[in-house]
Amino acid sequence: MLSSFVALALSMIYLNHSCNAKNLPSISHENNGLVANSWRLLQNSEYKKDDLFCLSTGCVKTAASLINNLDQSVDPCDDFYQFACGNFIKNTVLNDGEMSRSIMSVINDVTINQRRMIVNEPIQPDELRPFKMMKLLFKSCMDLEKIEKIGLRPMKEMLKSLGGWPLLEAENWNESNFNWMDSLNGFKEIGRNMDFLIKLKITPDLKNHTKAAINLEQASFELSHQYLVKGTNYLVVDEYYKYMVDIAVLFGADRQRATEELKESLEFEVELAKISMPLEETNDLFKMYNPMNITDLQQKFPSIPWQEFLNKLLKQFIRQDDIIIVSSPKYFSGLGALLSKTPKRVQANYMMWRSVNDAVKYLTKELRQTKSTYKKRIFSIKEVPRWKECADISFELFKIAIGSMYVRRFSNENTKNNALEMVKVIKKELYKMLLSNEWMDDETRKNAMDKAKLILENDIAYPNELLDDGKLNSYYENLEVNDQDFYTSVLNLTKFSTDYEFSKLRKPVNKSDWVRNSGLVAEPNAFYIPEENSILFTAALLKGLSFSNDLPRYMIYSSIGSIIGHEITHGFDNSGRKFDLHGNLANWWAEETNKRFLEKEQCFIRQYGNYTINEGLKVNGTLTLGENIADRGGLKLAYNAYREWVKEHGVEPRLPGLQEYTPLQMFWLSNAHLSCSKDSMTYINVIRKYDGHSPSRFRVIGSFSNIKDFSDDFKCPLGSKMNPANKCQLW
């Protein structure tokens, strides 16, 4: 036992050094005192039994990390996030340009380094062709000398082939050669992004997932919609404009001409943003679902020749029975009118600018640094090392190949099987919760139970096909990548991906298609996919959180279990509940039960909307509603599942140095620990506007204070901040 506590002290010292290297908290004198106190307590007879403590390597390291981050000067019933994470926040120093660092970002850093290892390894003569191409792409991205030597010639030739960039052609540009539809098709054919005016996708029909549908969505923007709608004089938009001009000049444009003509292009982009739906409105899925056939489309938006447009881009004749889903009728009504009044030169300058901007990260050092300076000035985003940029590009374009290698190298079947077992356990708790739910009518409850039982688990860790050499080779057989021209390889990969997506039109939708979600396995994340009624947990997430047998189950249920519960709950949040058991968009709620749901969700909106981040800045309770519901539901499901485990297996040993906390208290502490995060105000502002998740502090405070079990376990008085009299609850 003495050697175990020596190991604890040594591991804490080791953690101190390693964490400092990553700007994580160092160990305080108070925490060293906790180790000494733990030893004194062990001398007391009540702590002498070995089975009262978990002294495995995993427990010792975990205890050290938890102790290191605790702020025990804070009452857990007053602010549990500060209690669990106070020293993490206090001792973490953000690097220049770093906006956030968290416990989960450390896991992400490990995954990034694992992906780097994969793409940076020497090519072996006998390895699979997809793996060779993946490594060739990374190699060519790292060959800065060759990129500089090739320069902008390929990009300029591409622009000329599409009718030319008016800024560069000056008076020689001929507007009779320009047509926005031809340009979009040209972008697609050579492998460039084409979402500048219309986003075209092939996805399963939301109301009938056996069929693929054509989706027409509003344009994507380089700058956020909420900035653009404020107009060209708004500070951020003006900085974007200056950046546009700087890039054009580096391409050879006359600065005066670029200044004048790109101002008109920016005004055009602002007008596009003004006819677009803001982010908050895109959450109304029924409003976004507007099915039409080609005749309907032409009648509703007559200024755009839709048959010609879709025939060209999809390379198929669009038939009357083809389903076309229009997400924003307002946008397409406005687009036709805007195009008709906008000179072709302005349209061309805008589209060529967007294509150039998308390509900057693949081109010369001067262009990349210009973009990096702009991002740092406006968004405090620092320039990343070249290896990371190339590793990220390789992952973005070769996700399935990298995912396959990741699974072969870092994952194992036991972890996958353990996760599948836990999913079954958590789902049992969901069934109990639905059956005991008093605010649902019997018919809606039956529908909910049917949906819960059909939640698919095909994508836990990884699809087995990623280990099939034949399937991997077949998927990539039409792709060519070499290390001679980095940008050309990027174009080939983008075109390959678009062609694959567009080929799905009129083919039966296969929910068990292994390709569908294989690109996510090397990314530490988890998802609920409402259109499939399925949950997805990636191999990288399971690897990062660890399913180790030398950890107490309260650690595993509080981490992996709560994430599983979180994703399952998404099937019944404000968005997921709009899909039925088969993943089709449908209303399966009785009217009175639906009203009760809406009343209960208002509680969450008010609760989180009243949380103050800083200087009067509030959490967006509407934007974060789905995640807040899932946070509470996921925790409750995991907690209940762990209580059932204890009934069968008995109470577990405590952690050394944390022996004053019961296993049930440790469930809450270890869950909060995963949310510890040091965030800059820039980062907080960004996630507040665009992220569906609440800031970490309020994810913990909000969800914990809504669960009576938490306040019972910590004996929080009714009316304390973490045990309010009125609690928000759905599931």
XYZ file of C-alpha atoms in Angstrom, residues 43-682:
640
model
C -3.469 4.901 9.272
C -6.927 5.145 10.792
C -8.645 1.797 11.241
C -11.693 2.785 9.205
C -9.545 3.122 6.054
C -7.242 0.124 6.500
C -9.083 -2.372 4.304
C -7.485 -2.645 0.854
C -10.820 -3.022 -0.907
C -11.888 0.480 0.167
C -9.471 2.006 -2.362
C -8.780 1.472 -6.039
C -4.995 1.524 -6.363
C -4.634 0.467 -9.996
C -2.513 2.556 -12.330
C -5.649 3.990 -13.943
C -7.128 4.971 -10.582
C -3.923 6.592 -9.353
C -3.503 8.661 -12.518
C -7.174 9.615 -12.593
C -7.132 10.644 -8.938
C -4.068 12.802 -9.559
C -5.763 14.584 -12.437
C -8.984 15.176 -10.515
C -7.138 16.463 -7.436
C -5.014 18.719 -9.605
C -8.091 20.473 -10.993
C -10.278 20.681 -7.867
C -10.897 23.926 -6.041
C -12.079 22.693 -2.644
C -12.413 26.245 -1.339
C -15.679 26.380 -3.321
C -18.895 24.891 -1.956
C -20.039 22.229 -4.477
C -23.635 23.234 -3.721
C -22.867 26.810 -4.746
C -20.924 26.332 -8.011
C -20.054 22.766 -8.895
C -18.182 23.719 -12.064
C -15.823 25.990 -10.128
C -15.462 23.287 -7.476
C -14.494 20.627 -10.047
C -12.480 22.826 -12.420
C -11.333 25.882 -10.480
C -7.646 24.998 -10.394
C -7.690 23.913 -14.023
C -8.961 27.359 -15.001
C -6.599 29.132 -12.602
C -3.437 27.324 -13.685
C -4.049 26.902 -17.407
C -2.342 29.536 -19.564
C -3.494 29.955 -23.156
C -0.749 30.344 -25.726
C -0.669 33.360 -28.010
C -3.614 33.026 -30.373
C -5.019 29.984 -28.535
C -8.688 30.566 -27.801
C -9.484 27.575 -25.611
C -7.932 24.606 -23.830
C -9.919 21.869 -22.164
C -9.684 18.315 -20.921
C -11.358 17.213 -24.170
C -8.989 19.298 -26.305
C -6.113 17.281 -24.831
C -7.817 14.155 -26.183
C -8.197 15.914 -29.532
C -4.493 16.825 -29.550
C -3.581 13.183 -28.989
C -5.807 12.155 -31.910
C -4.267 14.803 -34.187
C -0.805 13.469 -33.371
C -1.966 9.919 -34.092
C -3.277 11.038 -37.494
C -0.006 12.849 -38.124
C 1.858 9.643 -37.361
C -0.305 7.799 -39.892
C 0.169 10.206 -42.810
C 3.852 10.874 -42.094
C 5.020 7.258 -42.121
C 7.197 6.098 -45.038
C 5.295 4.419 -47.861
C 5.692 0.657 -47.807
C 5.956 -1.187 -51.151
C 3.207 -3.672 -50.284
C 0.684 -1.390 -48.595
C -2.745 -0.597 -49.986
C -3.054 1.985 -52.766
C -5.372 4.263 -50.709
C -2.755 4.404 -47.941
C -0.036 5.270 -50.449
C -2.125 8.082 -51.974
C -2.954 9.427 -48.516
C 0.740 9.665 -47.663
C 1.598 11.157 -51.065
C -0.902 13.957 -50.456
C 0.679 14.784 -47.095
C 4.159 14.627 -48.597
C 3.239 17.014 -51.418
C 1.577 19.380 -48.921
C 4.798 19.494 -46.890
C 6.930 20.141 -49.989
C 6.856 23.935 -49.685
C 9.686 24.381 -52.143
C 7.733 22.682 -54.907
C 4.552 24.600 -54.039
C 6.462 27.888 -54.350
C 8.054 26.764 -57.611
C 4.680 25.915 -59.176
C 3.260 29.164 -57.794
C -0.110 30.488 -58.963
C 0.116 29.262 -62.540
C -2.360 26.317 -62.188
C -4.896 28.500 -60.369
C -4.655 31.302 -62.919
C -5.057 28.809 -65.772
C -8.139 27.422 -64.054
C -9.652 30.904 -63.765
C -9.014 31.545 -67.468
C -10.638 28.244 -68.415
C -13.785 29.416 -66.598
C -13.977 32.688 -68.517
C -11.409 34.594 -66.481
C -11.418 36.732 -63.358
C -12.462 40.216 -64.528
C -10.056 41.823 -62.061
C -7.118 40.137 -63.744
C -8.410 40.439 -67.289
C -9.215 44.162 -66.849
C -10.679 45.555 -70.082
C -10.053 42.280 -71.930
C -12.755 40.424 -70.025
C -15.731 39.568 -72.221
C -19.002 39.343 -70.330
C -20.656 37.477 -73.213
C -18.517 34.470 -72.248
C -19.838 34.456 -68.681
C -22.859 32.616 -67.332
C -23.169 31.906 -63.621
C -24.548 28.406 -64.251
C -21.656 27.524 -66.553
C -19.221 28.811 -63.944
C -20.739 26.684 -61.171
C -20.634 23.654 -63.429
C -17.055 24.487 -64.362
C -16.087 24.660 -60.706
C -17.646 21.244 -60.142
C -15.936 19.656 -63.139
C -12.443 20.686 -62.063
C -12.992 19.913 -58.390
C -13.661 23.301 -56.828
C -16.319 24.294 -54.309
C -19.516 25.456 -56.041
C -21.690 26.572 -53.116
C -21.271 30.289 -53.809
C -24.830 30.882 -55.046
C -26.659 27.597 -54.555
C -25.752 24.609 -52.416
C -26.703 21.408 -54.228
C -26.736 18.080 -52.365
C -28.079 14.567 -52.791
C -29.405 13.188 -49.503
C -32.148 10.811 -48.362
C -35.618 12.364 -48.489
C -36.374 13.483 -44.933
C -39.923 12.085 -45.134
C -39.081 8.896 -47.004
C -35.616 7.538 -46.300
C -35.854 4.815 -48.891
C -35.342 7.410 -51.653
C -32.657 9.976 -52.429
C -33.718 13.572 -53.006
C -32.169 16.613 -54.647
C -31.605 19.319 -52.025
C -31.379 22.990 -52.955
C -30.046 25.144 -50.126
C -28.959 28.742 -49.756
C -25.353 29.724 -50.444
C -22.454 29.296 -48.048
C -20.393 32.350 -47.113
C -16.782 33.013 -46.261
C -17.865 35.436 -43.543
C -20.698 34.649 -41.154
C -24.239 35.628 -42.125
C -24.688 37.670 -38.960
C -21.690 39.862 -39.824
C -22.533 40.303 -43.495
C -26.095 41.494 -42.857
C -24.670 44.428 -40.883
C -23.342 45.872 -44.121
C -20.018 46.869 -45.646
C -19.258 49.524 -43.013
C -19.306 47.040 -40.145
C -15.760 46.581 -38.768
C -15.442 42.838 -39.390
C -16.940 43.139 -42.892
C -14.587 46.016 -43.700
C -11.580 43.927 -42.613
C -12.832 41.110 -44.823
C -13.017 43.580 -47.716
C -9.403 44.683 -47.163
C -8.350 41.047 -47.133
C -10.204 40.463 -50.436
C -8.268 43.309 -52.048
C -4.916 42.106 -50.671
C -5.419 38.606 -52.100
C -6.488 39.972 -55.489
C -3.361 42.141 -55.650
C -1.166 39.119 -54.878
C -2.803 37.417 -57.860
C -1.713 40.327 -60.045
C -4.710 42.668 -59.944
C -4.258 46.433 -59.976
C -4.969 47.641 -56.418
C -7.151 50.557 -57.487
C -9.244 48.353 -59.759
C -9.497 45.662 -57.076
C -10.575 48.237 -54.505
C -13.388 49.485 -56.727
C -14.635 46.230 -58.211
C -14.402 44.049 -55.100
C -16.476 46.614 -53.209
C -19.296 45.816 -55.639
C -18.695 42.080 -55.159
C -18.838 42.497 -51.399
C -22.110 44.428 -51.701
C -23.449 41.532 -53.776
C -22.432 39.062 -51.032
C -24.125 41.255 -48.423
C -27.341 41.162 -50.477
C -27.073 37.360 -50.710
C -26.767 37.203 -46.926
C -29.807 39.440 -46.458
C -32.066 37.065 -48.400
C -30.665 34.056 -46.506
C -32.131 32.459 -43.399
C -30.231 33.106 -40.150
C -28.892 30.117 -38.239
C -31.695 30.108 -35.650
C -34.383 29.663 -38.329
C -32.708 26.612 -39.870
C -33.646 24.584 -36.762
C -37.295 24.433 -37.851
C -37.084 21.254 -39.918
C -40.695 21.318 -41.115
C -40.189 24.871 -42.345
C -37.012 23.752 -44.136
C -38.783 20.841 -45.864
C -40.410 22.089 -49.066
C -40.700 19.217 -51.597
C -41.298 20.016 -55.247
C -40.961 18.488 -58.677
C -39.176 20.231 -61.527
C -42.382 21.864 -62.788
C -43.220 23.248 -59.324
C -39.698 24.573 -59.003
C -39.851 26.417 -62.308
C -43.253 27.920 -61.537
C -42.261 29.155 -58.068
C -38.871 30.565 -59.085
C -39.238 31.304 -62.817
C -36.188 33.555 -63.268
C -33.785 30.592 -62.961
C -33.788 27.883 -65.691
C -33.871 24.949 -63.271
C -34.035 22.125 -65.782
C -30.891 23.356 -67.491
C -29.138 24.064 -64.198
C -29.805 20.644 -62.626
C -29.213 18.708 -65.830
C -25.779 20.298 -66.154
C -24.568 19.824 -62.619
C -26.019 16.364 -62.015
C -25.308 15.106 -65.544
C -28.770 13.555 -65.626
C -32.095 14.653 -67.080
C -34.306 15.681 -64.183
C -37.646 13.886 -64.352
C -41.065 14.823 -63.031
C -40.871 12.141 -60.331
C -37.526 13.368 -58.973
C -38.004 14.911 -55.525
C -36.459 18.350 -55.060
C -36.336 19.720 -51.501
C -36.062 23.502 -51.238
C -34.863 24.544 -47.789
C -35.425 28.293 -48.111
C -38.060 29.442 -50.642
C -37.435 33.040 -49.578
C -33.787 32.764 -50.618
C -34.513 31.390 -54.076
C -37.192 33.991 -54.707
C -34.683 36.674 -53.827
C -31.797 35.052 -55.702
C -33.479 35.260 -59.084
C -34.290 38.943 -58.600
C -30.777 39.694 -57.312
C -29.061 37.968 -60.235
C -31.253 39.752 -62.756
C -30.235 43.189 -61.471
C -26.550 42.439 -60.790
C -24.089 43.054 -63.678
C -22.308 39.956 -64.930
C -18.928 41.474 -64.135
C -19.901 41.799 -60.465
C -21.178 38.204 -60.386
C -18.007 36.912 -62.028
C -15.703 38.868 -59.728
C -17.570 37.509 -56.724
C -17.546 33.880 -57.846
C -13.901 33.926 -58.930
C -12.954 35.615 -55.649
C -14.722 32.897 -53.654
C -12.962 30.181 -55.621
C -9.579 31.855 -55.136
C -10.183 32.308 -51.421
C -11.096 28.636 -51.000
C -7.791 27.691 -52.636
C -5.510 29.961 -50.591
C -4.519 27.295 -48.046
C -3.232 25.093 -50.869
C -1.118 27.778 -52.544
C 1.933 29.962 -51.878
C 3.360 31.136 -48.563
C 2.554 34.797 -49.232
C -1.133 34.029 -49.779
C -1.351 31.770 -46.730
C 0.290 34.339 -44.482
C -2.042 37.066 -45.747
C -5.051 34.952 -44.774
C -3.477 34.008 -41.454
C -2.856 37.672 -40.592
C -6.471 38.529 -41.427
C -7.835 35.691 -39.257
C -5.587 36.580 -36.354
C -6.520 40.261 -36.553
C -10.275 39.670 -36.616
C -10.853 36.329 -34.907
C -7.633 35.884 -32.871
C -6.968 32.640 -34.745
C -3.256 31.905 -34.763
C -1.283 30.409 -37.640
C -0.813 26.669 -37.134
C 2.406 24.751 -37.869
C 2.659 23.502 -41.435
C 2.630 19.849 -40.344
C -0.714 20.383 -38.608
C -2.172 22.236 -41.566
C -1.125 19.399 -43.877
C -2.336 16.724 -41.456
C -5.715 18.475 -41.254
C -5.955 18.810 -45.049
C -5.047 15.142 -45.484
C -7.685 14.133 -42.942
C -10.313 16.363 -44.531
C -9.747 14.869 -47.990
C -8.792 11.273 -47.092
C -11.017 10.636 -44.075
C -11.976 7.075 -44.959
C -8.425 5.914 -45.692
C -7.104 7.590 -42.532
C -10.031 6.137 -40.579
C -9.169 2.664 -41.826
C -5.531 3.037 -40.822
C -6.532 4.528 -37.472
C -8.735 1.537 -36.640
C -5.996 -0.922 -37.648
C -3.409 0.926 -35.587
C -5.153 2.276 -32.496
C -8.519 0.556 -31.987
C -9.476 -2.917 -30.849
C -12.504 -5.166 -30.935
C -12.842 -5.378 -27.139
C -13.398 -1.634 -26.849
C -16.067 -1.820 -29.537
C -17.828 -4.735 -27.855
C -17.703 -3.049 -24.434
C -19.239 0.110 -25.905
C -22.005 -1.911 -27.570
C -22.782 -3.555 -24.230
C -23.023 -0.199 -22.524
C -25.387 1.088 -25.223
C -27.749 -1.795 -24.418
C -27.616 -0.982 -20.703
C -28.307 2.722 -21.261
C -31.176 1.936 -23.644
C -32.820 -0.191 -20.926
C -32.835 2.873 -18.701
C -34.395 4.884 -21.525
C -37.232 2.347 -21.764
C -37.852 2.679 -18.013
C -37.811 6.458 -18.258
C -40.332 6.490 -21.109
C -42.635 4.018 -19.377
C -42.642 6.026 -16.134
C -43.093 9.397 -17.845
C -46.344 10.842 -16.521
C -46.759 13.766 -18.917
C -47.016 11.606 -22.078
C -50.229 10.025 -23.308
C -50.212 6.279 -23.936
C -50.149 6.468 -27.739
C -47.240 8.925 -27.866
C -45.411 6.862 -25.247
C -45.849 3.756 -27.402
C -44.464 5.638 -30.415
C -41.510 6.806 -28.342
C -40.846 3.257 -27.124
C -40.973 1.926 -30.687
C -38.461 4.567 -31.740
C -36.172 3.879 -28.771
C -36.094 0.146 -29.526
C -35.138 0.788 -33.154
C -32.208 3.143 -32.462
C -29.431 1.708 -34.605
C -25.976 0.964 -33.200
C -24.203 0.163 -36.482
C -21.660 2.929 -36.074
C -20.201 2.226 -32.658
C -16.403 2.665 -32.892
C -16.104 1.749 -36.579
C -17.758 -0.269 -39.361
C -16.020 -3.605 -39.888
C -15.681 -2.846 -43.622
C -12.848 -0.442 -42.788
C -10.723 -3.547 -42.190
C -11.646 -5.010 -45.594
C -8.812 -4.309 -48.076
C -10.997 -5.115 -51.078
C -13.756 -2.666 -50.113
C -11.264 0.095 -49.381
C -9.478 -0.353 -52.709
C -12.799 -0.464 -54.558
C -13.984 2.791 -52.992
C -10.864 4.672 -54.123
C -10.331 2.942 -57.476
C -11.298 5.989 -59.604
C -9.035 8.409 -57.735
C -5.567 9.554 -58.815
C -3.198 11.322 -56.431
C 0.546 11.909 -56.778
C 3.223 14.005 -55.093
C 4.051 16.125 -58.149
C 1.362 18.815 -57.867
C -0.327 19.295 -54.519
C -3.129 21.562 -55.748
C -4.066 19.243 -58.624
C -4.318 16.344 -56.178
C -6.637 18.434 -53.985
C -8.861 19.151 -57.012
C -8.953 15.440 -57.889
C -10.040 14.549 -54.364
C -12.762 17.212 -54.232
C -14.172 16.143 -57.600
C -14.030 12.505 -56.514
C -16.085 13.304 -53.418
C -18.694 15.383 -55.302
C -19.094 12.776 -58.048
C -19.612 10.079 -55.418
C -22.361 12.109 -53.709
C -24.146 12.995 -56.954
C -24.052 9.357 -58.093
C -26.528 8.542 -55.282
C -29.450 10.118 -57.163
C -32.139 7.495 -57.968
C -30.245 4.742 -56.163
C -31.982 3.050 -53.194
C -30.843 4.474 -49.867
C -28.845 1.945 -47.870
C -28.865 2.818 -44.165
C -26.138 0.267 -43.507
C -23.808 1.730 -46.156
C -20.377 1.503 -44.517
C -19.023 4.529 -46.411
C -21.664 6.871 -44.993
C -20.052 7.578 -41.630
C -16.628 5.942 -42.001
C -14.944 9.309 -42.388
C -15.661 10.154 -38.758
C -13.919 7.290 -36.937
C -10.585 9.132 -36.491
C -12.310 12.182 -34.985
C -13.067 12.100 -31.226
C -16.790 12.743 -31.344
C -20.251 11.253 -30.962
C -23.486 11.899 -32.842
C -27.157 11.111 -33.027
C -28.270 10.995 -36.659
C -32.026 11.701 -36.717
C -32.477 10.787 -40.390
C -31.282 7.266 -39.582
C -32.422 7.035 -35.955
C -28.891 5.916 -35.172
C -26.094 6.765 -32.781
C -22.438 7.045 -33.680
C -19.442 6.871 -31.332
C -16.083 7.089 -32.991
C -13.079 4.887 -32.340
C -11.049 8.008 -31.527
C -13.495 9.083 -28.805
C -13.546 5.648 -27.188
C -9.749 5.509 -27.363
C -9.434 8.968 -25.789
C -11.865 8.338 -22.932
C -10.583 4.789 -22.312
C -12.682 1.739 -21.516
C -10.007 0.452 -19.166
C -10.845 -2.357 -16.784
C -8.640 -0.800 -14.102
C -11.003 2.152 -13.691
C -14.056 2.086 -11.414
C -17.349 1.876 -13.234
C -18.437 5.236 -11.852
C -15.675 6.766 -13.988
C -16.766 4.895 -17.119
C -20.496 5.495 -16.678
C -19.908 9.185 -15.961
C -17.874 9.634 -19.156
C -18.728 7.159 -21.904
C -22.093 6.279 -20.352
C -23.240 9.895 -20.144
C -22.159 10.546 -23.747
C -24.114 7.499 -24.911
C -27.114 8.741 -22.926
C -26.628 12.238 -24.360
C -26.744 11.037 -27.971
C -29.702 8.731 -27.349
C -31.587 11.624 -25.716
C -31.042 13.669 -28.882
C -33.576 11.348 -30.492
C -36.171 12.957 -28.225
C -34.989 16.570 -28.020
C -36.643 19.537 -29.736
C -35.277 18.487 -33.162
C -34.856 14.711 -32.875
C -38.462 14.249 -31.738
C -39.601 15.391 -35.183
C -38.301 12.146 -36.702
C -40.052 8.801 -36.326
C -38.693 5.334 -35.590
C -37.508 4.922 -39.200
C -35.790 8.306 -39.321
C -38.475 10.016 -41.369
C -39.583 13.570 -40.654
C -43.037 13.043 -39.120
C -45.302 14.268 -36.336
C -45.987 11.290 -34.056
C -47.051 13.385 -31.053
C -50.590 13.720 -29.707
C -51.643 17.362 -29.567
C -51.868 17.649 -25.767
C -48.551 15.849 -25.212
C -46.942 18.081 -27.805
C -48.163 21.142 -25.862
C -46.668 19.744 -22.672
C -43.348 19.186 -24.414
C -43.320 22.792 -25.651
C -44.080 24.040 -22.129
C -41.267 21.962 -20.661
C -38.742 23.092 -23.276
C -39.569 26.707 -22.413
C -38.251 25.979 -18.928
C -34.839 25.099 -20.406
C -34.867 28.161 -22.686
C -35.572 30.470 -19.727
C -33.098 28.749 -17.415
C -30.118 28.888 -19.763
C -31.125 32.254 -21.220
C -30.765 33.724 -17.727
C -27.169 32.532 -17.296
C -24.765 35.463 -17.563
C -21.423 34.694 -19.224
C -19.702 38.022 -18.676
C -20.655 41.695 -18.431
C -24.320 41.103 -19.210
C -23.664 38.630 -22.054
C -26.244 35.834 -21.813
C -26.311 32.236 -23.021
C -28.582 31.756 -26.059
C -31.198 29.457 -24.531
C -32.951 28.859 -27.859
C -29.844 27.982 -29.885
C -28.571 25.604 -27.188
C -31.925 24.013 -26.353
C -31.302 20.580 -27.917
C -27.905 20.147 -26.293
C -29.177 21.296 -22.894
C -32.005 18.734 -23.044
C -29.522 16.022 -24.070
C -27.032 16.967 -21.330
C -29.656 16.527 -18.637
C -31.173 13.386 -20.151
C -27.808 11.732 -20.835
C -26.584 12.271 -17.279
C -29.789 10.911 -15.780
C -29.696 7.787 -17.968
C -26.032 7.084 -17.151
C -26.567 7.692 -13.432
C -29.549 5.345 -13.308
C -27.596 2.713 -15.243
C -24.708 2.970 -12.805
C -27.068 2.587 -9.819
C -28.377 -0.621 -11.408
C -24.791 -1.843 -11.879
C -24.072 -1.224 -8.175
C -27.156 -3.229 -7.163
C -25.731 -6.232 -8.997
C -22.005 -5.851 -8.295
C -21.809 -3.928 -5.044
C -20.291 -0.610 -3.984
C -16.972 0.190 -5.628
C -13.747 1.313 -3.918
C -12.931 5.005 -3.649
C -10.023 6.865 -5.216
C -6.857 7.572 -3.202
C -6.610 11.184 -2.114
C -10.342 11.570 -2.748
C -11.554 9.087 -0.152
C -13.934 11.630 1.384
C -16.080 11.418 -1.766
C -18.455 8.494 -2.226
C -18.600 6.591 -5.535
C -21.875 8.337 -6.373
C -20.308 11.727 -5.691
C -17.351 10.689 -7.857
C -19.778 10.007 -10.724
C -20.673 13.715 -10.754
C -17.146 14.927 -10.118
C -15.590 12.896 -12.912
C -18.301 13.979 -15.357
C -17.756 17.662 -14.543
C -13.998 17.113 -14.865
C -14.440 16.268 -18.553
C -15.986 19.723 -19.069
C -13.099 21.685 -17.505
C -12.142 24.420 -19.967
C -10.151 27.660 -20.030
C -11.754 29.907 -22.662
C -10.913 33.330 -24.009
C -13.738 35.839 -24.385
C -13.233 35.699 -28.154
